[in-house]
Short mmCIF file of C-alpha atoms and ligand atoms in Angstrom, two decimals:
data_model
loop_
_atom_site.label_atom_id
_atom_site.label_comp_id
_atom_site.label_asym_id
_atom_site.label_seq_id
_atom_site.Cartn_x
_atom_site.Cartn_y
_atom_site.Cartn_z
CA UNK Z 457 -80.42 -89.21 13.93
CA UNK Z 458 -81.95 -91.28 16.76
CA UNK Z 459 -80.03 -94.48 17.30
CA UNK Z 460 -82.52 -96.57 19.22
CA UNK Z 461 -81.47 -99.89 17.74
CA UNK Z 462 -77.83 -99.23 18.41
CA UNK Z 463 -78.59 -98.18 21.98
CA UNK Z 464 -80.93 -101.06 22.80
CA UNK Z 465 -78.61 -103.70 21.22
CA UNK Z 466 -75.56 -102.35 23.10
CA UNK Z 467 -77.45 -102.22 26.37
CA UNK Z 468 -78.46 -105.78 25.87
CA UNK Z 469 -74.89 -106.86 25.20
CA UNK Z 470 -73.60 -105.13 28.22
CA UNK Z 471 -76.28 -106.56 30.46
CA UNK Z 472 -75.64 -110.07 29.12
CA UNK Z 473 -71.92 -109.72 29.85
CA UNK Z 474 -72.61 -108.20 33.28
CA UNK Z 475 -70.67 -105.03 32.44
CA UNK Z 476 -71.54 -101.93 34.50
CA UNK Z 477 -72.01 -98.69 32.58
CA UNK Z 478 -72.96 -95.06 33.10
CA UNK Z 479 -75.19 -92.93 30.78
CA UNK Z 480 -72.02 -91.04 29.90
CA UNK Z 481 -70.36 -94.20 28.61
CA UNK Z 482 -73.42 -95.04 26.52
CA UNK Z 483 -73.38 -91.51 25.11
CA UNK Z 484 -69.72 -91.83 24.22
CA UNK Z 485 -70.43 -95.16 22.43
CA UNK Z 486 -73.19 -93.53 20.46
CA UNK Z 487 -71.12 -90.52 19.58
CA UNK Z 488 -68.26 -92.69 18.46
CA UNK Z 489 -70.45 -94.98 16.35
CA UNK Z 490 -72.05 -91.88 14.82
CA UNK Z 491 -68.64 -90.55 13.82
CA UNK Z 492 -67.65 -93.92 12.34
CA UNK Z 493 -70.90 -94.17 10.32
CA UNK Z 494 -70.80 -90.54 9.07
CA UNK Z 495 -67.10 -90.74 8.06
CA UNK Z 496 -67.78 -94.06 6.38
CA UNK Z 497 -70.14 -92.40 3.93
CA UNK Z 498 -67.11 -90.80 2.20
CA UNK Z 499 -64.02 -92.58 3.54
CA UNK Z 500 -63.90 -96.39 3.72
CA UNK Z 501 -63.46 -97.35 7.38
CA UNK Z 502 -65.57 -100.50 7.95
CA UNK Z 503 -68.03 -102.81 6.32
CA UNK Z 504 -70.20 -103.09 9.42
CA UNK Z 505 -72.39 -99.95 9.74
CA UNK Z 506 -75.88 -101.36 10.59
CA UNK Z 507 -76.76 -100.28 14.13
CA UNK Z 508 -77.39 -103.79 15.53
CA UNK Z 509 -74.38 -105.37 13.86
CA UNK Z 510 -72.10 -102.52 14.91
CA UNK Z 511 -73.30 -102.66 18.53
CA UNK Z 512 -72.82 -106.45 18.58
CA UNK Z 513 -69.65 -106.87 16.59
CA UNK Z 514 -67.70 -103.57 17.07
CA UNK Z 515 -68.68 -102.96 20.73
CA UNK Z 516 -70.02 -106.20 22.27
CA UNK Z 517 -67.21 -108.26 20.60
CA UNK Z 518 -64.50 -105.94 21.89
CA UNK Z 519 -65.83 -105.84 25.45
CA UNK Z 520 -66.04 -109.63 25.52
CA UNK Z 521 -62.40 -109.40 26.56
CA UNK Z 522 -63.36 -108.16 30.06
CA UNK Z 523 -64.90 -111.57 30.79
CA UNK Z 524 -61.72 -113.39 29.71
CA UNK Z 525 -58.96 -111.52 31.51
CA UNK Z 526 -58.33 -108.91 34.20
CA UNK Z 527 -56.85 -105.78 32.68
CA UNK Z 528 -54.60 -104.42 35.48
CA UNK Z 529 -55.29 -100.79 36.33
CA UNK Z 530 -53.28 -98.46 34.11
CA UNK Z 531 -51.88 -101.30 31.95
CA UNK Z 532 -50.30 -100.52 28.61
CA UNK Z 533 -52.33 -101.68 25.64
CA UNK Z 534 -51.70 -101.45 21.89
CA UNK Z 535 -54.21 -102.08 19.20
CA UNK Z 536 -52.37 -103.23 16.06
CA UNK Z 537 -54.08 -102.53 12.72
CA UNK Z 538 -56.88 -100.75 14.59
CA UNK Z 539 -58.55 -99.29 11.50
CA UNK Z 540 -61.37 -97.08 12.76
CA UNK Z 541 -60.43 -97.92 16.37
CA UNK Z 542 -61.61 -101.53 16.83
CA UNK Z 543 -61.35 -103.19 19.33
CA UNK Z 544 -59.25 -100.57 21.21
CA UNK Z 545 -61.62 -97.61 21.48
CA UNK Z 546 -64.67 -99.45 22.91
CA UNK Z 547 -62.35 -100.97 25.59
CA UNK Z 548 -60.94 -97.48 26.45
CA UNK Z 549 -64.46 -96.06 26.76
CA UNK Z 550 -65.30 -98.60 29.53
CA UNK Z 551 -61.78 -98.59 31.05
CA UNK Z 552 -60.54 -95.02 30.83
CA UNK Z 553 -57.56 -95.90 33.09
CA UNK Z 554 -55.80 -98.05 30.45
CA UNK Z 555 -52.96 -96.42 28.53
CA UNK Z 556 -53.94 -97.11 24.88
CA UNK Z 557 -51.87 -96.81 21.70
CA UNK Z 558 -53.78 -97.13 18.40
CA UNK Z 559 -51.48 -98.17 15.53
CA UNK Z 560 -52.34 -98.33 11.84
CA UNK Z 561 -50.38 -98.08 8.63
CA UNK Z 562 -53.06 -96.07 6.85
CA UNK Z 563 -53.00 -92.21 7.13
CA UNK Z 564 -56.68 -92.10 6.32
CA UNK Z 565 -57.44 -94.22 9.38
CA UNK Z 566 -55.08 -92.39 11.70
CA UNK Z 567 -56.53 -89.02 10.65
CA UNK Z 568 -59.93 -90.30 11.55
CA UNK Z 569 -58.62 -91.65 14.88
CA UNK Z 570 -57.10 -88.29 15.79
CA UNK Z 571 -60.47 -86.59 15.08
CA UNK Z 572 -62.45 -89.27 16.97
CA UNK Z 573 -60.19 -89.06 20.00
CA UNK Z 574 -60.45 -85.29 20.11
CA UNK Z 575 -64.23 -85.44 19.56
CA UNK Z 576 -64.71 -87.98 22.32
CA UNK Z 577 -62.20 -86.35 24.65
CA UNK Z 578 -60.23 -89.52 25.27
CA UNK Z 579 -56.56 -89.74 25.90
CA UNK Z 580 -54.99 -92.18 23.41
CA UNK Z 581 -51.76 -92.26 21.43
CA UNK Z 582 -52.41 -92.54 17.71
CA UNK Z 583 -49.58 -93.83 15.60
CA UNK Z 584 -49.33 -94.08 11.91
CA UNK Z 585 -46.80 -96.83 11.26
CA UNK Z 586 -46.27 -100.31 10.02
CA UNK Z 587 -46.28 -102.74 12.89
CA UNK Z 588 -43.16 -104.58 11.75
CA UNK Z 589 -41.32 -101.22 11.74
CA UNK Z 590 -42.71 -99.82 14.94
CA UNK Z 591 -41.73 -103.03 16.71
CA UNK Z 592 -38.10 -102.07 16.23
CA UNK Z 593 -38.44 -98.80 18.09
CA UNK Z 594 -38.74 -98.07 21.83
CA UNK Z 595 -42.27 -99.60 21.63
CA UNK Z 596 -40.68 -103.03 21.51
CA UNK Z 597 -41.16 -105.20 24.69
CA UNK Z 598 -43.18 -102.42 26.21
CA UNK Z 599 -46.85 -103.48 26.32
CA UNK Z 600 -48.87 -105.61 28.72
CA UNK Z 601 -51.50 -106.37 26.13
CA UNK Z 602 -51.70 -106.31 22.38
CA UNK Z 603 -55.09 -106.34 20.64
CA UNK Z 604 -55.78 -107.20 17.03
CA UNK Z 605 -58.80 -107.93 14.94
CA UNK Z 606 -59.07 -108.70 11.17
CA UNK Z 607 -55.46 -107.88 10.29
CA UNK Z 608 -53.69 -111.03 9.18
CA UNK Z 609 -53.75 -114.83 9.55
CA UNK Z 610 -52.57 -115.83 13.01
CA UNK Z 611 -49.15 -117.15 11.98
CA UNK Z 612 -48.36 -113.70 10.42
CA UNK Z 613 -50.17 -111.74 13.12
CA UNK Z 614 -47.98 -113.27 15.86
CA UNK Z 615 -44.85 -111.98 14.17
CA UNK Z 616 -46.37 -108.55 13.81
CA UNK Z 617 -47.70 -108.32 17.42
CA UNK Z 618 -45.68 -110.37 19.88
CA UNK Z 619 -42.50 -108.25 19.68
CA UNK Z 620 -44.45 -105.31 21.18
CA UNK Z 621 -45.24 -107.35 24.35
CA UNK Z 622 -43.32 -107.50 27.57
CA UNK Z 623 -42.40 -111.04 28.56
CA UNK Z 624 -45.50 -112.39 30.29
CA UNK Z 625 -47.70 -110.08 28.19
CA UNK Z 626 -50.84 -111.22 26.34
CA UNK Z 627 -51.90 -110.98 22.71
CA UNK Z 628 -55.72 -110.94 22.37
CA UNK Z 629 -56.59 -111.88 18.80
CA UNK Z 630 -60.21 -111.66 17.47
CA UNK Z 631 -60.48 -114.42 14.86
CA UNK Z 632 -63.16 -115.55 12.40
CA UNK Z 633 -64.74 -118.92 12.00
CA UNK Z 634 -61.58 -120.66 10.77
CA UNK Z 635 -59.71 -119.98 14.01
CA UNK Z 636 -59.08 -123.76 14.62
CA UNK Z 637 -57.25 -123.99 11.31
CA UNK Z 638 -55.36 -120.76 11.94
CA UNK Z 639 -54.15 -122.14 15.30
CA UNK Z 640 -53.09 -125.36 13.65
CA UNK Z 641 -51.18 -123.33 10.96
CA UNK Z 642 -49.59 -121.13 13.64
CA UNK Z 643 -47.91 -123.89 15.62
CA UNK Z 644 -44.45 -123.12 14.29
CA UNK Z 645 -44.92 -119.36 14.68
CA UNK Z 646 -46.02 -119.93 18.36
CA UNK Z 647 -42.91 -121.85 19.01
CA UNK Z 648 -40.49 -119.54 17.13
CA UNK Z 649 -41.94 -116.56 19.07
CA UNK Z 650 -42.03 -118.49 22.41
CA UNK Z 651 -45.80 -118.15 22.87
CA UNK Z 652 -48.49 -120.39 24.34
CA UNK Z 653 -52.28 -120.40 23.87
CA UNK Z 654 -53.68 -119.40 27.16
CA UNK Z 655 -57.41 -119.22 26.48
CA UNK Z 656 -59.79 -119.42 23.52
CA UNK Z 657 -63.43 -118.57 23.71
CA UNK Z 658 -65.94 -118.50 20.92
CA UNK Z 659 -67.77 -115.27 20.30
CA UNK Z 660 -70.32 -114.94 17.42
CA UNK Z 661 -69.02 -117.13 14.66
CA UNK Z 662 -65.40 -116.68 15.68
CA UNK Z 663 -63.26 -116.66 18.77
CA UNK Z 664 -61.08 -114.51 20.93
CA UNK Z 665 -57.63 -116.11 21.45
CA UNK Z 666 -55.45 -115.15 24.36
CA UNK Z 667 -51.77 -115.88 23.65
CA UNK Z 668 -49.02 -115.41 26.18
CA UNK Z 669 -45.43 -114.36 25.43
CA UNK Z 670 -43.13 -116.61 27.52
CA UNK Z 671 -39.69 -115.24 26.61
CA UNK Z 672 -38.17 -112.11 25.04
CA UNK Z 673 -38.55 -112.16 21.25
CA UNK Z 674 -35.42 -113.07 19.27
CA UNK Z 675 -33.81 -110.07 17.46
CA UNK Z 676 -34.59 -111.64 14.11
CA UNK Z 677 -38.31 -110.87 14.52
CA UNK Z 678 -40.25 -109.26 13.06
CA UNK Z 679 -38.72 -109.70 9.62
CA UNK Z 680 -39.49 -107.45 6.63
CA UNK Z 681 -43.15 -107.55 5.66
CA UNK Z 682 -42.40 -109.37 2.35
CA UNK Z 683 -40.76 -112.16 4.35
CA UNK Z 684 -43.57 -112.29 6.94
CA UNK Z 685 -46.06 -112.64 4.10
CA UNK Z 686 -44.23 -114.86 1.62
CA UNK Z 687 -42.38 -117.06 4.06
CA UNK Z 688 -44.69 -117.04 7.15
CA UNK Z 689 -43.36 -118.81 10.17
N1 SAH G 1919 -59.07 -103.82 13.51
C1 SAH G 1919 -59.97 -103.10 12.69
C2 SAH G 1919 -59.51 -102.90 11.22
C3 SAH G 1919 -59.30 -104.12 10.43
S1 SAH G 1919 -58.80 -103.79 8.77
C4 SAH G 1919 -61.35 -103.76 12.77
O1 SAH G 1919 -61.48 -104.89 13.19
O2 SAH G 1919 -62.35 -103.18 12.32
C5 SAH G 1919 -56.97 -104.03 8.87
C6 SAH G 1919 -56.25 -102.80 9.28
O3 SAH G 1919 -54.94 -103.19 9.51
C7 SAH G 1919 -56.20 -101.76 8.20
O4 SAH G 1919 -56.59 -100.46 8.73
C8 SAH G 1919 -54.68 -101.76 7.79
O5 SAH G 1919 -54.22 -100.42 7.42
C9 SAH G 1919 -54.05 -102.21 9.01
N2 SAH G 1919 -52.75 -103.01 8.77
C10 SAH G 1919 -52.57 -104.10 8.04
N3 SAH G 1919 -51.30 -104.53 8.10
C11 SAH G 1919 -50.65 -103.63 8.93
C12 SAH G 1919 -49.30 -103.49 9.36
N4 SAH G 1919 -48.37 -104.38 9.02
N5 SAH G 1919 -48.96 -102.51 10.22
C13 SAH G 1919 -49.92 -101.59 10.59
N6 SAH G 1919 -51.22 -101.68 10.13
C14 SAH G 1919 -51.58 -102.64 9.36
#
């Protein structure tokens, strides 16, 4: 299968964002997209499988983060509810120095991630766990950056993600077109979890929000998932 459209669209995205790349990195992106698309024919991983859409939304959208913040060399990053590895894996392909943990509750997804990491030869930690439970282990307060796309409304997402961050760490949340409303609805959650909105830039029809954790998270958070969902902060 030749993937000219994927390749050309991705190249165009990278050039527009001013991101440097090597032929090896392009090859890894293609190999990864191929694995996602092939697996998706029998195991539901993603709705976006067209070459141009995938290059733009799965890869370009993820890499947009590079233009918004500096990722310190070797920083600890966790992708919460990563699914087939988005946005975490595209970031890792262009910044192999980051220490990346991919977390998802679904065994189907983590099995795919283990295979993809081995196939691509990338060093990532794959963890099958629920975020609200993993946040009560040694992973709490231990990451510089948490990433998340398409997992939960912002007010719930904050409770699922912020406990993983060190104080001063950043949550990068990829949000859809109703991000303004989500921000409005998340005011109380932001204050309960001692967070502030640091930056917000539109990308496609949504936005990437950067949210900073100002203080250690209170022991009461995260609550059980039923509470997070039925009585969101
Ligand atoms: N981030 C990916 C996948 C989005 S689908 C992308 O943008 O393509 C949402 C994923 O979040 C699913 O794979 C689901 O298993 C996972 N998820 C939802 N709630 C979770 C939780 N509480 N803990 C861990 N994973 C969760």
